[in-house]
């Protein structure tokens, strides 16, 4: 295991950053003394934990250290564990249904990652269920999900032929919701456009994980998982420290201290993404770099770190990216900085002119599909105007949720 080092203190350390620093201490994979939770504003602590989706992890660490978990945080943690338990049952059922239909499927993040990184499927918070299938299986997978009662949200109706092919090229996932449970599912056919190899990996990069007695699912093995998680987190500007906690836990539990994981990521085009993960994990959690780690240099890594440090700690660690001045451009810039090679950067830029939402909303004849890039800006403005109306209506109704 990597040797723990004292976290590098933020230059912004103030009274208001105590909650953020306590959360980071709770997420550090190597055991360390925790600050006194009683000296931290309990409301701010709960908001920081909720914003980064780590309530269950923080509460569990405080309990382990013999500290009292504030009431609001305890309620958030209990809700997160209940949600994870529901997601585990739904994910197992869906994976088995897809496999029975002859569709190979992987479970990503969520309860499987919680088990792989933290030893329990109920500790890592997740908003939705993430499944990965092959591009050629998307239409068949939609049929399986529909039979299981999942309503398709985006695209709102199944697509076929050239329109389906174009949608799968423009987007990397579809969105589904269960009308009875309210659970949300993302069906992916690409892991991340920023990866050099974004499609389902070969069987040599997969593993089997037992989530319940007699029920196992396919997942990414540790090396492939580390590369994917580092790329995903860095491409989103490391907006949630949950993602850094994931990679830090994988490095810490690796028998060689993460040396093999780092080497695999560097060979696979993930030097910038994985390098930013290692550097930030050292700064926030005190995790020593893995053996063989060579800190990347240059404008790309500097840009990713500059974006991440500002997003992570915005509003004392409790402010969502969508409400910051960096909303919109920060993630796009991070994706361009992280993307592996010119193909990855081209894939990121393509999404500026060809959006899956446009293809899902507007049906153009096969001979006119070239018009989608032309319609990109008008359709985007229409969606934003509609979202603005919904927000104003919600505010008038006394509800600020979008």
Coordinates of N, CA, C and O in Angstrom, one line a residue, residues 54-65 69 77 81 123:
X54 N -21.0 12.2 -0.6 CA -20.2 11.3 0.2 C -20.8 11.2 1.6 O -20.0 10.9 2.6
X55 N -22.1 11.5 1.8 CA -22.6 11.5 3.2 C -22.4 10.1 3.9 O -22.1 10.1 5.1
X56 N -22.7 9.0 3.2 CA -22.5 7.7 3.8 C -21.1 7.4 4.2 O -20.8 6.9 5.3
X57 N -20.1 7.8 3.4 CA -18.7 7.6 3.7 C -18.3 8.4 4.8 O -17.6 7.9 5.7
X58 N -18.7 9.7 4.8 CA -18.3 10.6 5.9 C -18.9 10.1 7.3 O -18.2 10.1 8.3
X59 N -20.2 9.8 7.3 CA -20.8 9.3 8.5 C -20.2 8.0 9.0 O -19.9 7.9 10.2
X60 N -19.8 7.1 8.1 CA -19.2 5.9 8.5 C -17.9 6.1 9.2 O -17.5 5.5 10.2
X61 N -17.1 7.0 8.6 CA -15.7 7.3 9.1 C -15.9 8.0 10.5 O -15.1 7.7 11.4
X62 N -16.8 8.9 10.7 CA -17.0 9.6 11.9 C -17.4 8.5 13.0 O -16.9 8.6 14.2
X63 N -18.3 7.6 12.7 CA -18.7 6.6 13.6 C -17.5 5.7 14.0 O -17.3 5.4 15.2
X64 N -16.7 5.4 13.0 CA -15.5 4.5 13.2 C -14.6 5.2 14.2 O -13.9 4.5 15.0
X65 N -14.5 6.5 14.1 CA -13.6 7.3 14.9 C -14.2 7.6 16.3 O -13.5 8.3 17.1
X69 N -22.2 11.7 14.9 CA -22.6 12.2 13.5 C -23.7 13.2 13.7 O -24.8 12.8 14.2
X77 N -27.0 10.2 5.2 CA -26.3 8.9 5.1 C -27.3 7.8 5.0 O -27.1 6.8 4.2
X81 N -27.8 5.1 1.9 CA -27.7 3.7 2.0 C -29.0 3.0 1.5 O -28.9 2.0 0.8
X123 N -21.8 2.2 0.6 CA -21.1 3.4 1.2 C -21.0 4.5 0.2 O -21.0 5.7 0.6

